[in-house]
Each structure stands twice: as C-alpha cells, then as structure tokens.
Amino acid sequence: MKRKFTFLFFIFFICIFCPAQNTYIDGLKNQLKSNTSAEEKFKIYNELTEYYRVSDQYSTAEKYIQEQLKLAKSERNYTEEVKALVQNGIIKLNQSEYDKVPNLIDAAHATAQKSNDKTASLYAAYLNIYYNNTLGESENTIKLIQKILPEVEKQPSEILLNAKLNYLLYGIHSEWNDAKNATLYARKAVELAQNSGNKNMLSSAYSAMAVCYYFPYEKTGDLKDLKRVTDMCKKAVALYHEFPGQVSAHAHALALLNLANYYLSYPVITPETRKEIQDDTAEILKLTQHTTLNQGIQAGALGILSNLAARDQDDALSEQYLLKSEQILLTQQPVYYHVMINIVTDLSKLYVKQKNYQKAYEYQAKVTEYSNLLYNEGQAETAKRLEAQFQSQKKETELKALTEKTASLKKEKFLYIGLVIIGLIGTFFMFRSYHYKLRYSIVREKKLNTEKYEAEMRVKLQEEEQARLKAEQELLTLQQQKLQSEVLASQLHIQHKNEVLHQLQTKLSDTDININQVVKEQNRVDNDFEKIRFTIQELHPDFFKNINEKAKQKLTPLDLKYCAYIYLGMDTKQIANLLNVEPKSVRMTKYRLKKKFGLDENMALNTFFQGVFSA
C-alpha cells in the first residue's frame, strides 16, 4: 500500500505549477502576443513550459523553452536563460535521455557564471541535484542539497526553490522509511509553500504530510492516525476549490485519488465515506476525460470503484470496472506496467473466484507477460542510468584533471612572461631551475633507493634475529629436558644406594668393621635427597602430579619409583638389578601399573608416561 502511495506522490510532485483550466493557459498565450514587458513574458514562459512538461507534451514545452532562450539571450538575462536550460534538462531526464543532461548542466553553470545574480547559480545547481536524484544517487543528492540550501535560505525571493529542495529531501527519506526526517522536511515544505503562495506546491506538501502520518498508522493500526492522514489529504483536495485556477486539474485528480485510496484503508466503510469515495472517483474521471496521458489516474479511479463493488459481492460490476481499466491502460504507449499488473492480477483472482479457470489462466499469463516486460523495461532503464552515472563520474574525473592542468598552465604562462621580461637572467634561471630539479630528482631517487635498501636489510635482520631466537629457544628446551632426565636419574640412583647401604648396615651390625661410621657418613652425604627432590619438582613440577591424576587407583611410593625408572627408559632387567628383585617381579609390577592407569595390555608404559610428560 505504501509503495503505491509513494509512486502517486512522486507523480504529484513533478506536476506542480500545472494551471487549472485550458482557459487559463489560453490567457497566458494571449498575453505573450500582447505588448507585455520582457519580465512578464519570462514569467509566462516559465508557467507554460512547466504546464506542458508535466503534461508530458514535451515538444510543445520545448517550443516555449526555445522562445524563452531566444528572448533571454537578446535581453542578456542570464538567470532566465539558466531557468530555460533547467527546464530542458528536466524534460530530458523525464524522457530518460540521461546522456544529454550533463551538457545542459555545464551550459547552465557556464551561463550562471556570466551573471551577477546568485539565483542563476542556485538554479544551475538545482538541475545537477535533480539529475543525481533521478539517477538514484540519493546520498550524493542530499550532500548537494545541504551544500546550496543555506544559500537558498538567504534568498527571500526563492522560497519556492527552498520548498522544492526540502520536498526532495522528504522524498529521499520517505523512500528510506525514515519517518522522523521525512516528517521534518515535509513540515518545512508545507511552511515554505504556504509562504510562497504557490498552491500546487502546497498541495504536494500536504500530500507529503499525509504520507508521513501514514507511517505511525502502519505501526499502530490506530484509526486516529488514519484520520490524520485523510484530514491532510482533504486539505490538498480543498485547495482546488478555494483557489480556482491556481491548482492544476491533473494535480487535483491525483489528490482525489490519494484520498480515495486512503479511505479504502478503513476496515469498515460507512455510507457517508462510500458516497465521498464515489464522488471523488467521478470527479477524477471527469477531470481527466479531456486530457492526455492520464490513463494511470483513470485506471486507478476505476480500480477503486472495482474494490467497492467487490466489497458488495457484485463480481459482475467489479469485473466491468477492471476490464475498462485494462482497455484504458492499453491506449497509452508505452503501457504503464505497474498499474496494468495490478489490474490483470485482480482480474485473474476474480475469475478464479467465479471458477472461470480459462480466463483466470489467460490473465495470469498476462501477469507474467507484463511482469517480464516491466522487468525488461527496468533493466534497460537501469542500464541507461548506470551508463549515465559512469559518464558523470568519468566527466568529474576529467574535469578535475583539466582544472589541475589549467592551473598548472596558468602558472607556466606567468613564468614564461617573467622569463621573456628578464631575458638572459630568465634563461639562466630556467637552466638553474632545470638543473636543480634534475639534481633533486637524482638525490631523491638515491634517497629512495637507500631507504628501500635499509628497509630490506632491517627486514632481513629481523628475520635472522627471529630464527636465532627460535633456535636458542629450541636448544634451551632440549637442555632442560636432558637436565630433567639426569636429575631424575640421579635422584633415583641416590635413593637406591641408600637402600643398599641400609641393608648392608643391618647385615653387618655385629662385625668389627666400623660400617656404622661409613653408613652415617654416607647418610650425611645423602641427607640432601629431599632438597634434590625439591629441585626435581622445580624443573619438572607436574610429572608426579600428572601420573597421580592419571591413575585410576592410588599409587604407592614404590609405584612412583617404578614409574620414574620406566619413564627414564630402563628395561625390565635394569630395573630388577637396581631394585634387587627378580625380573618376574618387575613384570608383575608393570602389569599392575597398567591396571591402575586403566591401560590396554598392548600399551607401553614408557609411551604413556612420555605423553603425560609432554602434556
């Protein structure tokens, strides 16, 4: 629903300034034939050009543009010449002749530079803004508007141009569904349009505010919000009767169509509202029956009547309105596919409801056909816009380069004049300057090469330093691992020796050999075992802790000793000799340890312990 309203308001915007009746236009034409002043003629030309442009009668509009250009050149009125160029540019944009617009923009800016009137520059900038907006360059459009808007606000005579710029900002933010900013700029457009006295612009601004009021209704569904929408539309409709001749028939028809569409949003349509919808659609059809290129508006009005008939379950009348809408749309070339797709879709649904499946299929096929045509048309239009954007960007780049080149040539020109005046001194100066530049270039090149070489050397040194640090780290790791193994082996050896000496002391306690003194001396040497053990724990703090955590059952000190011997890579015979036990006892102990660690019989204990150590 919102997209349909947005489209209608876009049409509404481009139709501002359209006179209300042909008698008013005829009166303007007659004034041109009379002895009116040049200033009055310029005003009439602007109104006539606007009227025929928004009516899509471009050939007639261009005729008045050429007359306005001729008069402006003879009067040397650059501002009016710019306005004519702007109108011509907008016509080209409406006809999708994007490639012709950049030249008109350049011509408008060149003409504005000849004028001392700031207004000329503002209108030239407006054509560029309109061009960017048509190409879909929304962000760039906003930047351009914000750039000239402060200047426009300083021109009291250009309130209408100010209103147009704010309306453009509203349109962009409305497309973005930015309700807050859209409402802000729509309110500004209403205020400026009221001050300008232009009723067509005011009608457009009122319609913009209706769209902004529709945003909260979409969220809340509150009928109070919808009433604000319809009340604002009624303000736009009322202008046509309050100010006869100042609001165009085309614009009034669109305002009526918008109001009727909003009325259809009510869940329940009262008899009073129904009568108002019917009166509005009747007035729309009456206003557009003698004008050209209004097929979309007529079809929209008939579509509303079809909707009312469908609500009354009068399928025959609904079908009649839809078929008439289809025939009206086919009289316009090219066909306006957006509305046509809605019409044939409704017809297809209606025939499905009537169980007339053959016609339903025919119109569904038309939906596909028109959708494909609309897609192709959109693709072609997009391609043209992209080409125009590319050419515009290319031109901006070339213009920037040309500006820089012009500035450079200007400097060179002054330099050459100075050289001619100075003569030989200038020649000498030029030689010295060339020599200095050459020397500077050579020095700069050497400096760059030196910096490059130094940078490469720094990178190389950093890589070598990193490699050296890595090698040192690996060496320290290996040394630490070796030291850990040696300390652990020494500790186990000391412990074994103490046990042997203790046994020897027990066996020889009755002999005359003073073996006790020897053992005491040996014990004194080995009393530092706990200190050595502490040192082992510092070098390898997690080994005994880890194997205890890995064990499924509690490990005895003897178990820990076996684990250490196995971890040091000793085989069964070596461990038996050290512990003075049978190899069979060692094998049984290994088997028992595997059970305590929950290992498979094929799993080697030393492999398991290495894994615990590396973890």
PDB file of C-alpha atoms in Angstrom, residues 254-465:
ATOM      1  CA  LEU A 254      -4.120  12.926  -8.041  1.00  0.00           C
ATOM      2  CA  ALA A 255      -5.090  14.451  -4.681  1.00  0.00           C
ATOM      3  CA  LEU A 256      -8.579  12.950  -5.016  1.00  0.00           C
ATOM      4  CA  LEU A 257      -7.122   9.563  -5.974  1.00  0.00           C
ATOM      5  CA  ASN A 258      -4.826   9.585  -2.934  1.00  0.00           C
ATOM      6  CA  LEU A 259      -7.722  10.454  -0.610  1.00  0.00           C
ATOM      7  CA  ALA A 260      -9.918   7.677  -2.048  1.00  0.00           C
ATOM      8  CA  ASN A 261      -7.070   5.170  -1.671  1.00  0.00           C
ATOM      9  CA  TYR A 262      -6.623   6.113   1.970  1.00  0.00           C
ATOM     10  CA  TYR A 263     -10.357   5.742   2.576  1.00  0.00           C
ATOM     11  CA  LEU A 264     -10.080   2.130   1.402  1.00  0.00           C
ATOM     12  CA  SER A 265      -7.684   1.501   4.318  1.00  0.00           C
ATOM     13  CA  TYR A 266     -10.606   1.739   6.764  1.00  0.00           C
ATOM     14  CA  PRO A 267     -11.743  -1.742   7.872  1.00  0.00           C
ATOM     15  CA  VAL A 268     -15.358  -0.584   7.729  1.00  0.00           C
ATOM     16  CA  ILE A 269     -16.566   1.932   5.144  1.00  0.00           C
ATOM     17  CA  THR A 270     -19.590   3.914   6.268  1.00  0.00           C
ATOM     18  CA  PRO A 271     -22.278   5.012   3.769  1.00  0.00           C
ATOM     19  CA  GLU A 272     -21.008   8.602   4.064  1.00  0.00           C
ATOM     20  CA  THR A 273     -17.447   7.541   3.285  1.00  0.00           C
ATOM     21  CA  ARG A 274     -18.626   5.348   0.392  1.00  0.00           C
ATOM     22  CA  LYS A 275     -20.512   8.278  -1.122  1.00  0.00           C
ATOM     23  CA  GLU A 276     -17.441  10.503  -0.781  1.00  0.00           C
ATOM     24  CA  ILE A 277     -15.252   7.856  -2.493  1.00  0.00           C
ATOM     25  CA  GLN A 278     -17.758   7.566  -5.337  1.00  0.00           C
ATOM     26  CA  ASP A 279     -17.984  11.367  -5.713  1.00  0.00           C
ATOM     27  CA  ASP A 280     -14.174  11.643  -5.738  1.00  0.00           C
ATOM     28  CA  THR A 281     -13.746   8.957  -8.414  1.00  0.00           C
ATOM     29  CA  ALA A 282     -16.489  10.524 -10.530  1.00  0.00           C
ATOM     30  CA  GLU A 283     -14.713  13.873 -10.326  1.00  0.00           C
ATOM     31  CA  ILE A 284     -11.399  12.220 -11.248  1.00  0.00           C
ATOM     32  CA  LEU A 285     -12.895  10.667 -14.368  1.00  0.00           C
ATOM     33  CA  LYS A 286     -14.492  13.956 -15.308  1.00  0.00           C
ATOM     34  CA  LEU A 287     -11.264  15.928 -14.853  1.00  0.00           C
ATOM     35  CA  THR A 288      -9.179  13.508 -16.926  1.00  0.00           C
ATOM     36  CA  GLN A 289     -11.547  12.714 -19.793  1.00  0.00           C
ATOM     37  CA  HIS A 290     -10.322  15.624 -21.942  1.00  0.00           C
ATOM     38  CA  THR A 291      -6.624  15.454 -21.049  1.00  0.00           C
ATOM     39  CA  THR A 292      -3.810  13.259 -22.383  1.00  0.00           C
ATOM     40  CA  LEU A 293      -1.545  10.733 -20.660  1.00  0.00           C
ATOM     41  CA  ASN A 294      -3.833  10.378 -17.635  1.00  0.00           C
ATOM     42  CA  GLN A 295      -4.604   6.694 -18.224  1.00  0.00           C
ATOM     43  CA  GLY A 296      -2.901   5.698 -14.979  1.00  0.00           C
ATOM     44  CA  ILE A 297      -5.093   8.064 -12.939  1.00  0.00           C
ATOM     45  CA  GLN A 298      -8.278   6.912 -14.708  1.00  0.00           C
ATOM     46  CA  ALA A 299      -7.375   3.253 -14.202  1.00  0.00           C
ATOM     47  CA  GLY A 300      -6.684   3.957 -10.532  1.00  0.00           C
ATOM     48  CA  ALA A 301     -10.119   5.546 -10.106  1.00  0.00           C
ATOM     49  CA  LEU A 302     -11.835   2.592 -11.816  1.00  0.00           C
ATOM     50  CA  GLY A 303      -9.809   0.230  -9.639  1.00  0.00           C
ATOM     51  CA  ILE A 304     -11.228   1.949  -6.540  1.00  0.00           C
ATOM     52  CA  LEU A 305     -14.766   1.510  -7.879  1.00  0.00           C
ATOM     53  CA  SER A 306     -13.983  -2.154  -8.570  1.00  0.00           C
ATOM     54  CA  ASN A 307     -12.843  -2.526  -4.959  1.00  0.00           C
ATOM     55  CA  LEU A 308     -16.148  -1.100  -3.724  1.00  0.00           C
ATOM     56  CA  ALA A 309     -18.096  -3.460  -5.990  1.00  0.00           C
ATOM     57  CA  ALA A 310     -16.075  -6.417  -4.702  1.00  0.00           C
ATOM     58  CA  ARG A 311     -16.925  -5.394  -1.119  1.00  0.00           C
ATOM     59  CA  ASP A 312     -20.603  -5.519  -2.164  1.00  0.00           C
ATOM     60  CA  GLN A 313     -20.052  -9.029  -3.635  1.00  0.00           C
ATOM     61  CA  ASP A 314     -21.013  -7.624  -7.023  1.00  0.00           C
ATOM     62  CA  ASP A 315     -18.459  -9.529  -9.091  1.00  0.00           C
ATOM     63  CA  ALA A 316     -20.011  -8.571 -12.410  1.00  0.00           C
ATOM     64  CA  LEU A 317     -19.679  -4.845 -11.728  1.00  0.00           C
ATOM     65  CA  SER A 318     -16.177  -5.328 -10.331  1.00  0.00           C
ATOM     66  CA  GLU A 319     -15.196  -7.199 -13.497  1.00  0.00           C
ATOM     67  CA  GLN A 320     -16.666  -4.427 -15.646  1.00  0.00           C
ATOM     68  CA  TYR A 321     -14.571  -1.747 -13.941  1.00  0.00           C
ATOM     69  CA  LEU A 322     -11.390  -3.821 -14.187  1.00  0.00           C
ATOM     70  CA  LEU A 323     -11.884  -4.597 -17.884  1.00  0.00           C
ATOM     71  CA  LYS A 324     -12.486  -0.926 -18.570  1.00  0.00           C
ATOM     72  CA  SER A 325      -9.289  -0.072 -16.677  1.00  0.00           C
ATOM     73  CA  GLU A 326      -7.371  -2.575 -18.805  1.00  0.00           C
ATOM     74  CA  GLN A 327      -8.687  -1.055 -22.048  1.00  0.00           C
ATOM     75  CA  ILE A 328      -7.828   2.481 -20.904  1.00  0.00           C
ATOM     76  CA  LEU A 329      -4.269   1.498 -19.987  1.00  0.00           C
ATOM     77  CA  LEU A 330      -3.748  -0.134 -23.394  1.00  0.00           C
ATOM     78  CA  THR A 331      -4.392   3.249 -25.067  1.00  0.00           C
ATOM     79  CA  GLN A 332      -1.175   4.633 -23.551  1.00  0.00           C
ATOM     80  CA  GLN A 333       2.127   3.853 -25.240  1.00  0.00           C
ATOM     81  CA  PRO A 334       4.215   2.626 -23.657  1.00  0.00           C
ATOM     82  CA  VAL A 335       1.803   0.834 -21.353  1.00  0.00           C
ATOM     83  CA  TYR A 336       2.170   1.760 -17.706  1.00  0.00           C
ATOM     84  CA  TYR A 337       3.008  -1.738 -16.496  1.00  0.00           C
ATOM     85  CA  HIS A 338       2.927  -1.004 -12.744  1.00  0.00           C
ATOM     86  CA  VAL A 339      -0.829  -0.330 -12.762  1.00  0.00           C
ATOM     87  CA  MET A 340      -1.543  -2.872 -15.524  1.00  0.00           C
ATOM     88  CA  ILE A 341      -0.053  -5.723 -13.462  1.00  0.00           C
ATOM     89  CA  ASN A 342      -2.359  -4.844 -10.536  1.00  0.00           C
ATOM     90  CA  ILE A 343      -5.392  -4.761 -12.858  1.00  0.00           C
ATOM     91  CA  VAL A 344      -4.762  -8.122 -14.580  1.00  0.00           C
ATOM     92  CA  THR A 345      -3.886  -9.712 -11.217  1.00  0.00           C
ATOM     93  CA  ASP A 346      -7.224  -8.608  -9.785  1.00  0.00           C
ATOM     94  CA  LEU A 347      -8.995  -9.947 -12.897  1.00  0.00           C
ATOM     95  CA  SER A 348      -7.228 -13.304 -12.539  1.00  0.00           C
ATOM     96  CA  LYS A 349      -8.293 -13.558  -8.879  1.00  0.00           C
ATOM     97  CA  LEU A 350     -11.839 -12.567  -9.776  1.00  0.00           C
ATOM     98  CA  TYR A 351     -12.109 -15.287 -12.447  1.00  0.00           C
ATOM     99  CA  VAL A 352     -10.704 -17.858 -10.015  1.00  0.00           C
ATOM    100  CA  LYS A 353     -13.410 -16.819  -7.575  1.00  0.00           C
ATOM    101  CA  GLN A 354     -16.022 -17.260 -10.362  1.00  0.00           C
ATOM    102  CA  LYS A 355     -14.417 -20.638 -11.235  1.00  0.00           C
ATOM    103  CA  ASN A 356     -13.813 -19.393 -14.762  1.00  0.00           C
ATOM    104  CA  TYR A 357     -10.402 -21.034 -14.846  1.00  0.00           C
ATOM    105  CA  GLN A 358      -9.757 -20.475 -18.550  1.00  0.00           C
ATOM    106  CA  LYS A 359      -9.953 -16.702 -18.215  1.00  0.00           C
ATOM    107  CA  ALA A 360      -8.128 -16.877 -14.907  1.00  0.00           C
ATOM    108  CA  TYR A 361      -5.304 -18.691 -16.684  1.00  0.00           C
ATOM    109  CA  GLU A 362      -5.311 -16.138 -19.545  1.00  0.00           C
ATOM    110  CA  TYR A 363      -4.982 -13.207 -17.166  1.00  0.00           C
ATOM    111  CA  GLN A 364      -2.411 -14.970 -15.044  1.00  0.00           C
ATOM    112  CA  ALA A 365      -0.392 -15.389 -18.238  1.00  0.00           C
ATOM    113  CA  LYS A 366      -0.806 -11.645 -18.802  1.00  0.00           C
ATOM    114  CA  VAL A 367       0.517 -11.037 -15.301  1.00  0.00           C
ATOM    115  CA  THR A 368       3.637 -12.983 -16.235  1.00  0.00           C
ATOM    116  CA  GLU A 369       3.909 -11.218 -19.593  1.00  0.00           C
ATOM    117  CA  TYR A 370       3.578  -7.726 -18.143  1.00  0.00           C
ATOM    118  CA  SER A 371       5.899  -8.579 -15.267  1.00  0.00           C
ATOM    119  CA  ASN A 372       8.564  -9.679 -17.769  1.00  0.00           C
ATOM    120  CA  LEU A 373       8.031  -6.523 -19.834  1.00  0.00           C
ATOM    121  CA  LEU A 374       8.278  -4.403 -16.679  1.00  0.00           C
ATOM    122  CA  TYR A 375      11.445  -6.250 -15.693  1.00  0.00           C
ATOM    123  CA  ASN A 376      12.994  -5.740 -19.133  1.00  0.00           C
ATOM    124  CA  GLU A 377      11.985  -2.108 -19.096  1.00  0.00           C
ATOM    125  CA  GLY A 378      13.513  -1.726 -15.642  1.00  0.00           C
ATOM    126  CA  GLN A 379      16.704  -3.452 -16.738  1.00  0.00           C
ATOM    127  CA  ALA A 380      17.023  -1.170 -19.755  1.00  0.00           C
ATOM    128  CA  GLU A 381      16.355   1.875 -17.605  1.00  0.00           C
ATOM    129  CA  THR A 382      18.889   0.698 -15.016  1.00  0.00           C
ATOM    130  CA  ALA A 383      21.492   0.164 -17.733  1.00  0.00           C
ATOM    131  CA  LYS A 384      20.931   3.690 -19.028  1.00  0.00           C
ATOM    132  CA  ARG A 385      21.223   5.108 -15.525  1.00  0.00           C
ATOM    133  CA  LEU A 386      24.398   3.171 -14.814  1.00  0.00           C
ATOM    134  CA  GLU A 387      25.900   4.391 -18.075  1.00  0.00           C
ATOM    135  CA  ALA A 388      24.926   7.945 -17.159  1.00  0.00           C
ATOM    136  CA  GLN A 389      26.475   7.523 -13.699  1.00  0.00           C
ATOM    137  CA  PHE A 390      29.657   6.170 -15.245  1.00  0.00           C
ATOM    138  CA  GLN A 391      29.860   9.032 -17.736  1.00  0.00           C
ATOM    139  CA  SER A 392      29.153  11.533 -14.960  1.00  0.00           C
ATOM    140  CA  GLN A 393      31.935  10.143 -12.773  1.00  0.00           C
ATOM    141  CA  LYS A 394      34.262   9.995 -15.754  1.00  0.00           C
ATOM    142  CA  LYS A 395      33.464  13.584 -16.558  1.00  0.00           C
ATOM    143  CA  GLU A 396      34.088  14.671 -12.975  1.00  0.00           C
ATOM    144  CA  THR A 397      37.479  12.962 -13.068  1.00  0.00           C
ATOM    145  CA  GLU A 398      38.348  14.580 -16.388  1.00  0.00           C
ATOM    146  CA  LEU A 399      37.139  17.953 -15.121  1.00  0.00           C
ATOM    147  CA  LYS A 400      39.314  17.649 -12.033  1.00  0.00           C
ATOM    148  CA  ALA A 401      42.327  16.741 -14.151  1.00  0.00           C
ATOM    149  CA  LEU A 402      41.547  19.589 -16.555  1.00  0.00           C
ATOM    150  CA  THR A 403      41.242  22.035 -13.672  1.00  0.00           C
ATOM    151  CA  GLU A 404      44.597  20.964 -12.311  1.00  0.00           C
ATOM    152  CA  LYS A 405      46.108  21.171 -15.773  1.00  0.00           C
ATOM    153  CA  THR A 406      44.627  24.650 -16.310  1.00  0.00           C
ATOM    154  CA  ALA A 407      46.058  25.828 -13.021  1.00  0.00           C
ATOM    155  CA  SER A 408      49.423  24.396 -13.998  1.00  0.00           C
ATOM    156  CA  LEU A 409      49.302  26.047 -17.435  1.00  0.00           C
ATOM    157  CA  LYS A 410      48.369  29.339 -15.835  1.00  0.00           C
ATOM    158  CA  LYS A 411      51.419  29.193 -13.607  1.00  0.00           C
ATOM    159  CA  GLU A 412      53.611  28.310 -16.565  1.00  0.00           C
ATOM    160  CA  LYS A 413      52.211  31.230 -18.525  1.00  0.00           C
ATOM    161  CA  PHE A 414      53.220  33.693 -15.823  1.00  0.00           C
ATOM    162  CA  LEU A 415      56.584  32.032 -15.625  1.00  0.00           C
ATOM    163  CA  TYR A 416      57.166  32.406 -19.378  1.00  0.00           C
ATOM    164  CA  ILE A 417      56.163  36.075 -19.277  1.00  0.00           C
ATOM    165  CA  GLY A 418      58.634  36.649 -16.498  1.00  0.00           C
ATOM    166  CA  LEU A 419      61.337  34.832 -18.442  1.00  0.00           C
ATOM    167  CA  VAL A 420      60.755  36.986 -21.517  1.00  0.00           C
ATOM    168  CA  ILE A 421      60.968  40.187 -19.473  1.00  0.00           C
ATOM    169  CA  ILE A 422      64.048  39.125 -17.610  1.00  0.00           C
ATOM    170  CA  GLY A 423      65.761  37.857 -20.766  1.00  0.00           C
ATOM    171  CA  LEU A 424      69.105  36.245 -20.220  1.00  0.00           C
ATOM    172  CA  ILE A 425      68.608  36.251 -16.488  1.00  0.00           C
ATOM    173  CA  GLY A 426      65.406  34.351 -17.026  1.00  0.00           C
ATOM    174  CA  THR A 427      67.167  31.871 -19.306  1.00  0.00           C
ATOM    175  CA  PHE A 428      69.835  31.351 -16.711  1.00  0.00           C
ATOM    176  CA  PHE A 429      67.188  30.971 -14.027  1.00  0.00           C
ATOM    177  CA  MET A 430      65.346  28.386 -16.141  1.00  0.00           C
ATOM    178  CA  PHE A 431      68.597  26.444 -16.612  1.00  0.00           C
ATOM    179  CA  ARG A 432      69.339  26.610 -12.907  1.00  0.00           C
ATOM    180  CA  SER A 433      65.782  25.571 -12.138  1.00  0.00           C
ATOM    181  CA  TYR A 434      66.035  22.618 -14.524  1.00  0.00           C
ATOM    182  CA  HIS A 435      69.412  21.672 -13.090  1.00  0.00           C
ATOM    183  CA  TYR A 436      68.042  21.880  -9.566  1.00  0.00           C
ATOM    184  CA  LYS A 437      65.035  19.745 -10.460  1.00  0.00           C
ATOM    185  CA  LEU A 438      67.261  17.172 -12.126  1.00  0.00           C
ATOM    186  CA  ARG A 439      69.646  17.095  -9.177  1.00  0.00           C
ATOM    187  CA  TYR A 440      66.752  16.960  -6.775  1.00  0.00           C
ATOM    188  CA  SER A 441      65.264  14.081  -8.745  1.00  0.00           C
ATOM    189  CA  ILE A 442      68.590  12.207  -8.694  1.00  0.00           C
ATOM    190  CA  VAL A 443      69.076  12.855  -4.974  1.00  0.00           C
ATOM    191  CA  ARG A 444      65.509  11.847  -4.309  1.00  0.00           C
ATOM    192  CA  GLU A 445      65.937   8.670  -6.326  1.00  0.00           C
ATOM    193  CA  LYS A 446      69.146   7.816  -4.450  1.00  0.00           C
ATOM    194  CA  LYS A 447      67.448   8.542  -1.168  1.00  0.00           C
ATOM    195  CA  LEU A 448      64.520   6.319  -2.075  1.00  0.00           C
ATOM    196  CA  ASN A 449      66.893   3.530  -3.142  1.00  0.00           C
ATOM    197  CA  THR A 450      68.850   3.909   0.107  1.00  0.00           C
ATOM    198  CA  GLU A 451      65.668   3.827   2.173  1.00  0.00           C
ATOM    199  CA  LYS A 452      64.497   0.797   0.233  1.00  0.00           C
ATOM    200  CA  TYR A 453      67.834  -0.997   0.813  1.00  0.00           C
ATOM    201  CA  GLU A 454      67.798  -0.111   4.522  1.00  0.00           C
ATOM    202  CA  ALA A 455      64.230  -1.341   4.848  1.00  0.00           C
ATOM    203  CA  GLU A 456      65.142  -4.629   3.147  1.00  0.00           C
ATOM    204  CA  MET A 457      68.164  -5.040   5.444  1.00  0.00           C
ATOM    205  CA  ARG A 458      66.029  -4.352   8.510  1.00  0.00           C
ATOM    206  CA  VAL A 459      63.555  -6.967   7.406  1.00  0.00           C
ATOM    207  CA  LYS A 460      66.372  -9.427   6.743  1.00  0.00           C
ATOM    208  CA  LEU A 461      67.984  -8.748  10.145  1.00  0.00           C
ATOM    209  CA  GLN A 462      64.645  -9.159  11.859  1.00  0.00           C
ATOM    210  CA  GLU A 463      64.134 -12.499  10.139  1.00  0.00           C
ATOM    211  CA  GLU A 464      67.639 -13.654  11.133  1.00  0.00           C
ATOM    212  CA  GLU A 465      67.103 -12.488  14.721  1.00  0.00           C
TER     213      GLU A 465
END
